[in-house]
Coordinates of C-alpha atoms in Angstrom, one line a residue:
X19 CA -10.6 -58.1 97.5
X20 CA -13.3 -56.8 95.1
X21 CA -12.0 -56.1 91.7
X22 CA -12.5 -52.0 90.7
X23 CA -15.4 -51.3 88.7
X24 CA -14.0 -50.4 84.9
X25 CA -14.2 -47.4 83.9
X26 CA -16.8 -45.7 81.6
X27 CA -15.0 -45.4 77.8
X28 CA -14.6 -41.7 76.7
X29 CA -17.0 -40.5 74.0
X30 CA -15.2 -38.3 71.6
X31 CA -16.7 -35.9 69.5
X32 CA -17.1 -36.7 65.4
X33 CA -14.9 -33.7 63.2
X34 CA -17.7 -31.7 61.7
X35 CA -15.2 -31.4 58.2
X36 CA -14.6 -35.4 57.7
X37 CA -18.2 -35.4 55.2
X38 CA -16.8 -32.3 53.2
X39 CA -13.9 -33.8 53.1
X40 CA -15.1 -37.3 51.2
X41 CA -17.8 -35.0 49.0
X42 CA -14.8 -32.5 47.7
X43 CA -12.7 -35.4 46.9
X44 CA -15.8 -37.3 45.2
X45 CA -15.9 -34.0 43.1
X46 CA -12.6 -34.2 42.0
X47 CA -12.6 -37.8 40.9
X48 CA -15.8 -37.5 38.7
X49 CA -13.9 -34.5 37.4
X50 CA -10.6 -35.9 36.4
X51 CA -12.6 -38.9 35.6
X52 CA -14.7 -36.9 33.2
X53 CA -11.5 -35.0 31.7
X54 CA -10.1 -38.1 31.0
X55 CA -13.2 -39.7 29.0
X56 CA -13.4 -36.8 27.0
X57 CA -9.7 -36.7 26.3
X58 CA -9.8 -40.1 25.5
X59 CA -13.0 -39.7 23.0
X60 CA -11.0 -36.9 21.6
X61 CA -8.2 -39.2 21.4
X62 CA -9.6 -41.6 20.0
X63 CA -11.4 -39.8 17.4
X64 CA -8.3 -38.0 16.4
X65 CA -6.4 -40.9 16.4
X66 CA -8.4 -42.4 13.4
X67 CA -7.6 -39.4 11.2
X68 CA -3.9 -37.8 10.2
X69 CA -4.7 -34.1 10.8
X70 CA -2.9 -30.8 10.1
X71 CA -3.2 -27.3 11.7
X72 CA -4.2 -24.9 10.0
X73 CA -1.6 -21.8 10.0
X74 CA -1.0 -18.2 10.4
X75 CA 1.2 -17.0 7.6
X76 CA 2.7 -15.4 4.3
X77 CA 1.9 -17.0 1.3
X78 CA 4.4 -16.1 -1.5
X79 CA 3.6 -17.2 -5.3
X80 CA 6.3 -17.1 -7.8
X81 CA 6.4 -18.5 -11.4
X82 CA 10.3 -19.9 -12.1
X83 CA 12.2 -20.1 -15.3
X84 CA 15.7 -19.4 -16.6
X85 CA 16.8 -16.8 -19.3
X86 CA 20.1 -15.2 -20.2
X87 CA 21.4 -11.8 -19.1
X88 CA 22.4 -9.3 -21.8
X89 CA 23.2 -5.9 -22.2
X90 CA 20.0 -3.6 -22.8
X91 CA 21.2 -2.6 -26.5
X92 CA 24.1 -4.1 -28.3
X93 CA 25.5 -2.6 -31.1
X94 CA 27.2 -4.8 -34.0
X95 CA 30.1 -2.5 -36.0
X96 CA 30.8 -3.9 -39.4
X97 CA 32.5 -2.6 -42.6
X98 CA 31.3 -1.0 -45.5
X99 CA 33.9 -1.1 -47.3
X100 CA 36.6 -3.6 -48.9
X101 CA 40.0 -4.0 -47.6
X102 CA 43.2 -5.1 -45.7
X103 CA 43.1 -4.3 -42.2
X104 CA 45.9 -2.0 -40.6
X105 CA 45.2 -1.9 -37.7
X106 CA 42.9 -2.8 -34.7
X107 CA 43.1 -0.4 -31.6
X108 CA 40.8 -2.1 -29.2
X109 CA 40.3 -5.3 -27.7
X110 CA 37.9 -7.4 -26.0
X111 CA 36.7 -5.4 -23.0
X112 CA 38.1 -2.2 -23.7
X113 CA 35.7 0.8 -23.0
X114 CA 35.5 3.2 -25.8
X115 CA 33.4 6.2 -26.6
X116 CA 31.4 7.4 -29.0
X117 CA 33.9 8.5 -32.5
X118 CA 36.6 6.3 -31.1
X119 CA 38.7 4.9 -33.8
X120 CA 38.1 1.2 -33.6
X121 CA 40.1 -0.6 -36.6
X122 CA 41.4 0.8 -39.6
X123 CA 41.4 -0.4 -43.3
X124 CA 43.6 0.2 -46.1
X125 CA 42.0 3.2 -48.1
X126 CA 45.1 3.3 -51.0
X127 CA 42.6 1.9 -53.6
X128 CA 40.0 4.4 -52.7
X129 CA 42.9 7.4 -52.3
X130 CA 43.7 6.2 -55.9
X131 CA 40.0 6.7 -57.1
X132 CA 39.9 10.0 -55.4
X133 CA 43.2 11.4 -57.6
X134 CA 41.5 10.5 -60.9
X135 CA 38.4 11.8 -59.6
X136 CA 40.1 15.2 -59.5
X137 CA 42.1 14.9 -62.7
X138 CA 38.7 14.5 -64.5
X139 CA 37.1 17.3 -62.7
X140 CA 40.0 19.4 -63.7
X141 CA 39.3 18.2 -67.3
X142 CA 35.8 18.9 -67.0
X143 CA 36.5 22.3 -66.4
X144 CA 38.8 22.8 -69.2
X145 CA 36.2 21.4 -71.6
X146 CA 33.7 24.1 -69.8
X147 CA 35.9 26.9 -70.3
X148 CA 36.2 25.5 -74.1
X149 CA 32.9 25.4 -74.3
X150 CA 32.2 28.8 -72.5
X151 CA 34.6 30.4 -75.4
X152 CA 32.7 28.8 -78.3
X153 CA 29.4 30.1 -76.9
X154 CA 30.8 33.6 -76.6
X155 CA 31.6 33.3 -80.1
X156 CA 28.8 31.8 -81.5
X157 CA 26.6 34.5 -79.6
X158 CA 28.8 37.5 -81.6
X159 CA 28.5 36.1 -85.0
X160 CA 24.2 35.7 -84.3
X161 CA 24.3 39.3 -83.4
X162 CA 25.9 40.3 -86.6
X163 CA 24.1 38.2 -88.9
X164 CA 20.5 38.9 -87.5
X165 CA 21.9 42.8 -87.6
X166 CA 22.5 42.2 -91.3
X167 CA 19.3 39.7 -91.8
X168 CA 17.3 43.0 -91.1
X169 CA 19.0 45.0 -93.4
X170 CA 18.2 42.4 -95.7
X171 CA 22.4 42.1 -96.6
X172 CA 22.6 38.4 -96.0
X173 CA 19.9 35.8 -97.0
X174 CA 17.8 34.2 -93.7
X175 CA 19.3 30.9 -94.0
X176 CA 22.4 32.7 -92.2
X177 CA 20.8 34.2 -89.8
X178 CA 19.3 30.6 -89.1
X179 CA 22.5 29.1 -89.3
X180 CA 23.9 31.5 -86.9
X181 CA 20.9 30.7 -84.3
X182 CA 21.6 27.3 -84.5
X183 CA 25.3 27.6 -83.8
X184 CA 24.5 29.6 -80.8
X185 CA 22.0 26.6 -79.3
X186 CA 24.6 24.5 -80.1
X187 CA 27.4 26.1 -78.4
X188 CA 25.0 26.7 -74.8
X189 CA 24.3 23.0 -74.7
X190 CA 28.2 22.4 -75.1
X191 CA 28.7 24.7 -71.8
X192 CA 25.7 23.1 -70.0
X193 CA 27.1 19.6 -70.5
X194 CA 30.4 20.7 -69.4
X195 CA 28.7 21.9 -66.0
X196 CA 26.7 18.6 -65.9
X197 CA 30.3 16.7 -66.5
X198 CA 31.7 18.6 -63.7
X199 CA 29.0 17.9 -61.2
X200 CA 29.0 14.0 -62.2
X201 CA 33.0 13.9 -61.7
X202 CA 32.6 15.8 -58.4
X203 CA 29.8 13.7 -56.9
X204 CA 32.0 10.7 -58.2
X205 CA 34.8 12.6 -56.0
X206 CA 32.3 12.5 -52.9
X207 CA 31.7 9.4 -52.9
X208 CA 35.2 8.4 -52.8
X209 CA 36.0 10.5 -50.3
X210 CA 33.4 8.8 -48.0
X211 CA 34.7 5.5 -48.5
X212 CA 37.9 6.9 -47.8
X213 CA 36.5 8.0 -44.2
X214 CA 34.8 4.7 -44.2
X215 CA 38.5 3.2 -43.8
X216 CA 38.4 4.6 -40.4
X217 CA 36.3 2.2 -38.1
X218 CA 34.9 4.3 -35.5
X219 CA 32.6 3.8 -32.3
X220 CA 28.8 4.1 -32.9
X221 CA 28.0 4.5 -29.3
X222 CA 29.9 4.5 -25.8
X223 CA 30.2 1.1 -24.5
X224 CA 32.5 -2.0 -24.0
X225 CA 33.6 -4.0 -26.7
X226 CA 32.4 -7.7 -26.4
X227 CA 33.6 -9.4 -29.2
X228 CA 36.0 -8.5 -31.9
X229 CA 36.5 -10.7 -35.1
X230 CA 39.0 -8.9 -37.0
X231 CA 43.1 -9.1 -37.1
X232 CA 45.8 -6.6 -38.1
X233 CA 46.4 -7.8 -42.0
X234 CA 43.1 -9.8 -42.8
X235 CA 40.7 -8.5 -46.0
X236 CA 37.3 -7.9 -45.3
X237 CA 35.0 -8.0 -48.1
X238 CA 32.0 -6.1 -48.0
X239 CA 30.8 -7.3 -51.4
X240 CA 27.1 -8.4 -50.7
X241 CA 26.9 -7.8 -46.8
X242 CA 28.5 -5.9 -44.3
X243 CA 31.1 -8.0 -42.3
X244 CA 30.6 -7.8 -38.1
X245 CA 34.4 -6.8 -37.0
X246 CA 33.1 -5.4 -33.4
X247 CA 29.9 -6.0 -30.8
X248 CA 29.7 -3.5 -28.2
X249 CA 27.6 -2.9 -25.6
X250 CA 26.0 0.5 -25.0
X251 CA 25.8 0.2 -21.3
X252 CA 26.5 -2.6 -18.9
X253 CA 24.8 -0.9 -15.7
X254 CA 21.9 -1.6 -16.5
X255 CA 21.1 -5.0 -18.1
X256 CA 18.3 -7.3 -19.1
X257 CA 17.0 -11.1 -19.1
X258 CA 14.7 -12.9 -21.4
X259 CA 13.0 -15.3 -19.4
X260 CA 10.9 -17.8 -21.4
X261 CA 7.7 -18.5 -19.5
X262 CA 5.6 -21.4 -19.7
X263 CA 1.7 -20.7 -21.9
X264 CA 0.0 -21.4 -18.6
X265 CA 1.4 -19.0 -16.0
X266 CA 1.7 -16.5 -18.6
X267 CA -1.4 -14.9 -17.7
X268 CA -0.4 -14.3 -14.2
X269 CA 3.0 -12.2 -15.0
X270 CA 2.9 -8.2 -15.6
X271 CA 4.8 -5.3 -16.0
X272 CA 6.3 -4.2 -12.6
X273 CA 6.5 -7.1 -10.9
X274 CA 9.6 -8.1 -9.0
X275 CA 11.8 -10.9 -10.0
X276 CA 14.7 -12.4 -7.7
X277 CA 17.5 -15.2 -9.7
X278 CA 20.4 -16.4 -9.2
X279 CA 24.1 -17.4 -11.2
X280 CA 25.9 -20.5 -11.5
X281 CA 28.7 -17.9 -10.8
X282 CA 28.0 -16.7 -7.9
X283 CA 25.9 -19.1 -6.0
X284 CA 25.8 -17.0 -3.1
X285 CA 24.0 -14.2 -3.8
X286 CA 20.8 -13.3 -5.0
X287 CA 20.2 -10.6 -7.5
X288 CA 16.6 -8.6 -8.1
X289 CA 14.8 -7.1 -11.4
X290 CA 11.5 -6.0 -12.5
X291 CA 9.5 -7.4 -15.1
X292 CA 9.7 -4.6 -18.1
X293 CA 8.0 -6.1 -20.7
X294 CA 5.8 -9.2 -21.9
X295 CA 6.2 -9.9 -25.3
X296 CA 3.8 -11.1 -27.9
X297 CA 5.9 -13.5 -29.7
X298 CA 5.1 -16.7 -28.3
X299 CA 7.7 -19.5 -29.5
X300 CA 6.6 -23.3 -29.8
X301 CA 8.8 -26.0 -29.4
X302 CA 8.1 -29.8 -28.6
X303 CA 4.3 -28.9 -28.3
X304 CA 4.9 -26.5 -25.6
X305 CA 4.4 -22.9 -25.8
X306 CA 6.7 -20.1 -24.3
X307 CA 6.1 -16.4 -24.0
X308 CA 9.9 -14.0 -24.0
X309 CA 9.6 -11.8 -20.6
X310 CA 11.8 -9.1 -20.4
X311 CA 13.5 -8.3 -17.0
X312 CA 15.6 -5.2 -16.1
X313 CA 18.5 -5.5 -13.4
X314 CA 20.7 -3.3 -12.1
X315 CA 24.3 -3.7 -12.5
X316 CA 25.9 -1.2 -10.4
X317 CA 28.5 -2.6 -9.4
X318 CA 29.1 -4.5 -12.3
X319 CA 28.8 -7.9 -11.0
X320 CA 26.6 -9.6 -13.5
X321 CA 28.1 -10.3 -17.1
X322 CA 26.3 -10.7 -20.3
X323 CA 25.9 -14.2 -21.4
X324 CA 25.1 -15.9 -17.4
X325 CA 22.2 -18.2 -17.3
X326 CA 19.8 -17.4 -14.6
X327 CA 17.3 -19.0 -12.5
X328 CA 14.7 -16.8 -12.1
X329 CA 11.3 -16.5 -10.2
X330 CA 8.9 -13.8 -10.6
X331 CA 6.6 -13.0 -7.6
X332 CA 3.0 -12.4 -9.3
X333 CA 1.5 -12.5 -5.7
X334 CA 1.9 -12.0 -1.9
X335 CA -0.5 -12.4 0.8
X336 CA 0.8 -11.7 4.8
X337 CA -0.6 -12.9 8.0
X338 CA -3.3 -15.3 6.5
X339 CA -4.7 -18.3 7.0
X340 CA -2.9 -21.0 5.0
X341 CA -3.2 -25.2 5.2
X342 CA -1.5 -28.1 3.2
X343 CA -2.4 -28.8 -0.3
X344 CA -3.2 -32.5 1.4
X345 CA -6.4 -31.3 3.3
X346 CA -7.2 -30.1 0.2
X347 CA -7.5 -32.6 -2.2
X348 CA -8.4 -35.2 0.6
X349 CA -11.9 -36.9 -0.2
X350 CA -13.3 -39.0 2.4
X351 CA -13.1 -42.8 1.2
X352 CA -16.2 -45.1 0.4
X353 CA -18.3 -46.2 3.7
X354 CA -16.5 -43.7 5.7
X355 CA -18.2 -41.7 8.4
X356 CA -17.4 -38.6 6.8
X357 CA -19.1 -39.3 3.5
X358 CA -22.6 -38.7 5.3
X359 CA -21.3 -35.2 6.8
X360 CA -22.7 -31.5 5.1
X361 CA -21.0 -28.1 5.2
X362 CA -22.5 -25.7 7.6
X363 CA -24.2 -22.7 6.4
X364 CA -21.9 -19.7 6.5
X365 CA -23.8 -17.8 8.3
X366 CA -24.1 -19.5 12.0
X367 CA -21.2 -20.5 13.4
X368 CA -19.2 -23.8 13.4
X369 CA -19.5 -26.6 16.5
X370 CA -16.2 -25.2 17.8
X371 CA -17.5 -21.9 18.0
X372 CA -15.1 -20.5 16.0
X373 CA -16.1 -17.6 13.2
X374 CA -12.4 -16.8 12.2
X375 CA -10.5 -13.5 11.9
X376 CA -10.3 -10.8 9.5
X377 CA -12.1 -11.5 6.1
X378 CA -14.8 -14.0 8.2
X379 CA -17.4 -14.0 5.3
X380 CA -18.1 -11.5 2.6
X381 CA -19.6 -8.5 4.5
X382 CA -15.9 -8.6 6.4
X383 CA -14.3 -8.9 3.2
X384 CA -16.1 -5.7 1.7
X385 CA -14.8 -3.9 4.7
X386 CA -11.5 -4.5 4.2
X387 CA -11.6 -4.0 1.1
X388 CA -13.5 -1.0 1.4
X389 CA -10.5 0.9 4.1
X390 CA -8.1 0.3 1.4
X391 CA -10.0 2.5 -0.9
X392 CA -9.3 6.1 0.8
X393 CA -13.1 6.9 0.7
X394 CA -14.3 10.4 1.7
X395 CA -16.9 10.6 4.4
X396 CA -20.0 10.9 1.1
X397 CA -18.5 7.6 0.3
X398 CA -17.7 5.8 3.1
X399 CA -21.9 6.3 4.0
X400 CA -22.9 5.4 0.8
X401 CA -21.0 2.2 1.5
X402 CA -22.8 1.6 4.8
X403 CA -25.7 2.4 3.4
X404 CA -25.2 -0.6 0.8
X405 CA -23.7 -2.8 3.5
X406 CA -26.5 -2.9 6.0
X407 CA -28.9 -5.3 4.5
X408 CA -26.1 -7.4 3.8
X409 CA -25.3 -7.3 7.7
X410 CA -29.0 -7.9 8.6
X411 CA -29.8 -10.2 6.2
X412 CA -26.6 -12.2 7.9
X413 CA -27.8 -11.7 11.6
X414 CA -31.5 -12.6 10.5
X415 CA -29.9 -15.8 9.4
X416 CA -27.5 -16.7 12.0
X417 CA -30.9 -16.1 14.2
X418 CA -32.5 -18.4 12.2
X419 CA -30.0 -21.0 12.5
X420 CA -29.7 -20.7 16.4
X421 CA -33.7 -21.9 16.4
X422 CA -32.5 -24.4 14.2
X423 CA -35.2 -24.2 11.5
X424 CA -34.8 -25.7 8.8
X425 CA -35.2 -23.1 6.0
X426 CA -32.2 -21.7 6.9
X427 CA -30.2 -25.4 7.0
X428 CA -31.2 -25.9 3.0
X429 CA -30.0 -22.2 1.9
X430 CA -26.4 -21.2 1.3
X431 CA -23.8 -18.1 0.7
X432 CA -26.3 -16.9 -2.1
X433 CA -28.7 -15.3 0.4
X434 CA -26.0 -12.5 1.5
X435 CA -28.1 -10.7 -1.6
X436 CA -31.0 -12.8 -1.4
X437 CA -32.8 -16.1 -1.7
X438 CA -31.2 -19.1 -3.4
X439 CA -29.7 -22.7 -3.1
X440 CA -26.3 -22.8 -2.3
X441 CA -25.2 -26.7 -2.9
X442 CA -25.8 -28.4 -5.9
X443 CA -23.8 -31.1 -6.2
X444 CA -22.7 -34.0 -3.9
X445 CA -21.5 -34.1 -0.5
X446 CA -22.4 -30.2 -0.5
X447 CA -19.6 -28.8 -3.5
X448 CA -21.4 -27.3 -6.2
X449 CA -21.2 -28.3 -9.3
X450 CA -20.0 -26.4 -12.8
X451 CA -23.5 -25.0 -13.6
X452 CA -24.8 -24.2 -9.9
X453 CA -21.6 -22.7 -9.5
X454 CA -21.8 -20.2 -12.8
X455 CA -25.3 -19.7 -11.9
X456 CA -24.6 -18.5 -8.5
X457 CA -21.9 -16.0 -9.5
X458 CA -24.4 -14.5 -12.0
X459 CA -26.9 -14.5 -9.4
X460 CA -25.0 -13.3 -7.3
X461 CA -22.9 -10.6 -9.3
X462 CA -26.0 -8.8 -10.8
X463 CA -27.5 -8.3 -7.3
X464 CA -24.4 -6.9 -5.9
X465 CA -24.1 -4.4 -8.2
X466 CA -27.5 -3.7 -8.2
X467 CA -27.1 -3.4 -4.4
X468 CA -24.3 -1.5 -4.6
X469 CA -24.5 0.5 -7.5
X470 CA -25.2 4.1 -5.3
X471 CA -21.9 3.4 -3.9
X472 CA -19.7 2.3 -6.8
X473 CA -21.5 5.9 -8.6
X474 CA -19.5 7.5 -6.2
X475 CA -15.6 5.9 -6.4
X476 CA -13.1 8.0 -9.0
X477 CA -12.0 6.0 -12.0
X478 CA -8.7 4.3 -9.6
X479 CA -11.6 3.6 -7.1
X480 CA -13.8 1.6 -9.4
X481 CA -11.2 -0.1 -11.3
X482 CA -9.8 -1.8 -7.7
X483 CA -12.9 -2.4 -6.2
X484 CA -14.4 -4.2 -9.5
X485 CA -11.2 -6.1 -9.6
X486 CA -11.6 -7.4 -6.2
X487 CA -15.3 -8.3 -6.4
X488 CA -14.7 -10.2 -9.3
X489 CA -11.7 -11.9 -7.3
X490 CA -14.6 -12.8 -4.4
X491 CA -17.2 -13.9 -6.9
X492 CA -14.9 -16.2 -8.6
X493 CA -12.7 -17.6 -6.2
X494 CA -12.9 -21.2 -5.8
X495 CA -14.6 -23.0 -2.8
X496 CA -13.9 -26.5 -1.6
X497 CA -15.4 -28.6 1.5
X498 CA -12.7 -29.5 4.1
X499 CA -12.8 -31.6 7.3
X500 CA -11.7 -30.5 10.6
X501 CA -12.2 -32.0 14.1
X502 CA -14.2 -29.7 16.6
X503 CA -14.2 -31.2 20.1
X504 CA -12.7 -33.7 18.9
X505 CA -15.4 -34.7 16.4
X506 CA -15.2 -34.5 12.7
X507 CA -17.2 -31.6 10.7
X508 CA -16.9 -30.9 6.7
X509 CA -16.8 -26.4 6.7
X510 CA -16.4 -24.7 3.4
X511 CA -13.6 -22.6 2.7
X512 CA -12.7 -20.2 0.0
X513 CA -9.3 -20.9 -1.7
X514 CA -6.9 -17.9 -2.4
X515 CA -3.1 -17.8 -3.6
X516 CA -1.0 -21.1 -3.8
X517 CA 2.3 -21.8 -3.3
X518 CA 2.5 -25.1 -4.7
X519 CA 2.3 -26.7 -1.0
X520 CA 0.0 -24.5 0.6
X521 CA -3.0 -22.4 0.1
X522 CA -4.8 -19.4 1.7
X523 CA -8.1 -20.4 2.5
X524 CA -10.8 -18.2 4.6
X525 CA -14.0 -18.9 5.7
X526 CA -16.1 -17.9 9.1
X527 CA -15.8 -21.8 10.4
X528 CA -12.0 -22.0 9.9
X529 CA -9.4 -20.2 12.2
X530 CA -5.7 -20.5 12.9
X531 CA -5.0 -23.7 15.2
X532 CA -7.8 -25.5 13.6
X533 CA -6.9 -29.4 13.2
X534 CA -7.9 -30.4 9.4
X535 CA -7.7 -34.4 8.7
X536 CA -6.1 -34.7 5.7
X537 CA -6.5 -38.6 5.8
X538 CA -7.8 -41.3 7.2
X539 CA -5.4 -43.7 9.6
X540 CA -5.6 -47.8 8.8
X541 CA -6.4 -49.8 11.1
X542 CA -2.8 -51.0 12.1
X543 CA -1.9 -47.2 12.0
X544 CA -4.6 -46.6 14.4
X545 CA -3.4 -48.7 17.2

């Protein structure tokens, strides 16, 4: 029997989608394989370098020290007089008022004086009425001998005498007037020794101390004794800080101090500065200045004599850019691969792309400061005017620097008013004398540039906007090192306030997020 003839195989049809299919997934992989290269470059660039991000922040400086509290005036009551105390009506924290009776002294040796006094006035009164007779006397006979000199009945000698006499008996009357002026002053000044037996409140206040006792003598000989302090008002009290030579310069009038007691460790008490005084005090080589704060005591917490910790805030900057004090002061080590890198000109932008926020360079600085101001429309174009050169002098140069010519790579932050070399000393930080150099450059074209502009600004106006040019011109300027894409570039940054751990800094190639190295991993750390 014939075996059947096999049958043909079916041809099936190939799925038109299969070679998308394999290209799509090719995509991906060189895509995820090209993510993960550059993550691991990043990686391991980053990974040789301990970094810190830069922040978004207040910044809060404040200049501590300790002082005592004390009442704003303090009166010290003593004795004029000698004497045995009677009696003492007040005690330690008793309020009194002003002409209350504090302490009374034994005035029987003075009441004494103040009899005799008026025996001898009485005396000196009889002696003028003696004396007032005699002259009355002496003034008839003169009449009748100079009536009888004229008629040439008595000789002229008489009538001399009789003159003489009468002189004699006026100066009798006038000493007995003087007597009875001497005894009565005498008598005065008993009598106010006598009302100095009476101890009474200078001033309303609260008695503090009180160094007297019913029966002791005070002698008031060759000083007056204290019996009493007092202190005028307790509502409103003070502390004398003592503040170091060095952040004296930094403290004024009106700034706000916060401190704190021993005794009451939970709460924290404000002030303002009132006053800083001239008298600086030096001991162990170091040199203090007093500073006067003022606190309210209301409520009459506080008590004079606490010791305080103090701090006075002489500066506070919100929402800026701040970074550790360690990317600050780092320095790339000998033979490192940062050594070799420059700071970027300030005018183009950094690798990252990133031109910061805010006060970016000067010309954003000036606006800002500029809205603070409160100029009128006349002065707000005037300060356009003055500002556009600036702004196309900046554009010119961040042109420049896109073509990458290499003028505009050798010249620095001067060139916002005109030519100039920015870097003078190594690894791109100026030194000393290029730094003073640029500042007066760079100060006497400002003003001249802006000098229409500043005509214009009220006294207020002027004062603030010198102040914070003078603040931009000298503010100091260090090179940094941050990774962008993951590779390593030295930016310059302007420092502002410090805290002690961290510092405002602004620049156009530093923004918040920024990763700054602020030193460089071992090898062991590395792996």
């Amino acid at each position: 029997m014939p075996n059947p003839s096999p049958k043909p195989p079916v041809r099936r049809g190939r799925r038109p989608g299969r070679p998308l299919a394999i290209v799509a997934v090719l995509v991906v992989l060189a895509l995820a394989a090209g993510w993960l290269w550059h993550r691991h470059q990043a990686a391991a660039a980053q990974g040789g370098y301990r970094t810190e991000a830069v922040q978004r922040s207040d910044i809060r400086v404040a200049i501590s020290s300790t002082g005592t509290l004390s009442a704003i005036s303090t009166v010290t009551v003593g004795s004029q007089i000698s004497g045995q105390v009677t009696d003492v009506l007040v005690d330690f924290n008793s309020h009194v008022k002003k002409g209350d009776v504090l302490a009374r002294i034994d005035p029987s040796t003075y009441e004494a004086q103040l009899e005799q006094g008026n025996a001898q006035i009485a005396s000196a009164r009889a002696s003028l009425r003696n004396a007032q007779a005699g002259l009355k006397n002496a003034e008839l006979d003169y009449q009748r001998k100079a009536d009888l000199g004229r008629q040439q009945l008595v000789a002229k000698s008489d009538v001399d005498l009789a003159r003489a006499a009468l002189d004699q008996a006026r100066a009798q009357v006038n000493s007995a007037q003087a007597s009875i002026n001497q005894q009565t002053a005498s008598l005065k000044n008993t009598q106010v020794n006598i009302d100095r037996a009476v101890i009474r409140s200078p001033v309303d206040g609260v008695v503090l101390t009180r160094s007297i006792e019913p029966g002791q003598t005070v002698a008031a000989s060759l000083q007056a004794p204290e019996l009493f302090t007092i202190a005028e008002d307790l509502s409103k009290m003070q502390i004398e800080l003592a503040v170091d030579e060095s952040d004296i310069g930094q403290v004024k009038a009106g700034q706000a101090v916060s401190f704190s007691a021993d005794a009451f460790p939970d709460r924290q008490f404000k002030g303002v500065v009132e006053q800083v005084r001239l008298a600086a005090t030096t001991a162990n080589n170091v040199v203090t200045y007093p500073v006067i704060v003022t606190v309210d005591n209301g409520d009459g917490t506080l008590l004079p004599g606490l010791t305080v910790n103090a701090e006075i805030e002489v500066n506070k900057r919100a929402n800026v850019l701040k970074l550790g004090n360690a990317a600050l002061r780092f320095k790339p080590s000998e033979g490192s691969p940062l050594a070799d890198l420059q700071p970027a000109d300030p005018g183009r932008q950094s690798q990252s792309g990133n031109r910061g926020a805010g006060n970016a360079n000067m010309a954003g600085d000036l606006q800002d400061l500029a809205a603070t101001l409160g100029l009128n429309d006349a002065q707000k174009a005037a300060f356009d005017a003055a500002l556009e050169p600036m702004q196309q002098r900046q554009a010119e140069r961040a042109a420049q620097q896109g073509q990458g010519t290499q003028s505009t790579q050798q010249q620095g932050g001067s060139r916002l008013f005109g030519g100039g070399p920015r870097f003078g000393g190594q690894g791109g930080t100026p030194d000393a004398g290029m730094q003073a150099q640029m500042r007066s450059r760079m100060r006497d074209r400002f003003n001249q540039q802006f000098a229409a502009f500043t005509a214009t600004l009220d006294d207020a106006q002027k004062t603030k906007w010198n102040a914070a040019m003078e603040a931009q011109l000298n503010a100091k300027r260090v090179t940094i090192y941050k990774l962008a894409n993951g590779k390593p570039e030295a930016v310059m940054v302007r420092l502002g306030s410090s805290d002690g751990s961290s510092t405002e800094v602004s620049g156009p190639d530093i923004a918040e997020g920024d990763e700054v190295i602020t030193g460089e991993k071992s090898s062991a750390e590395a792996k």
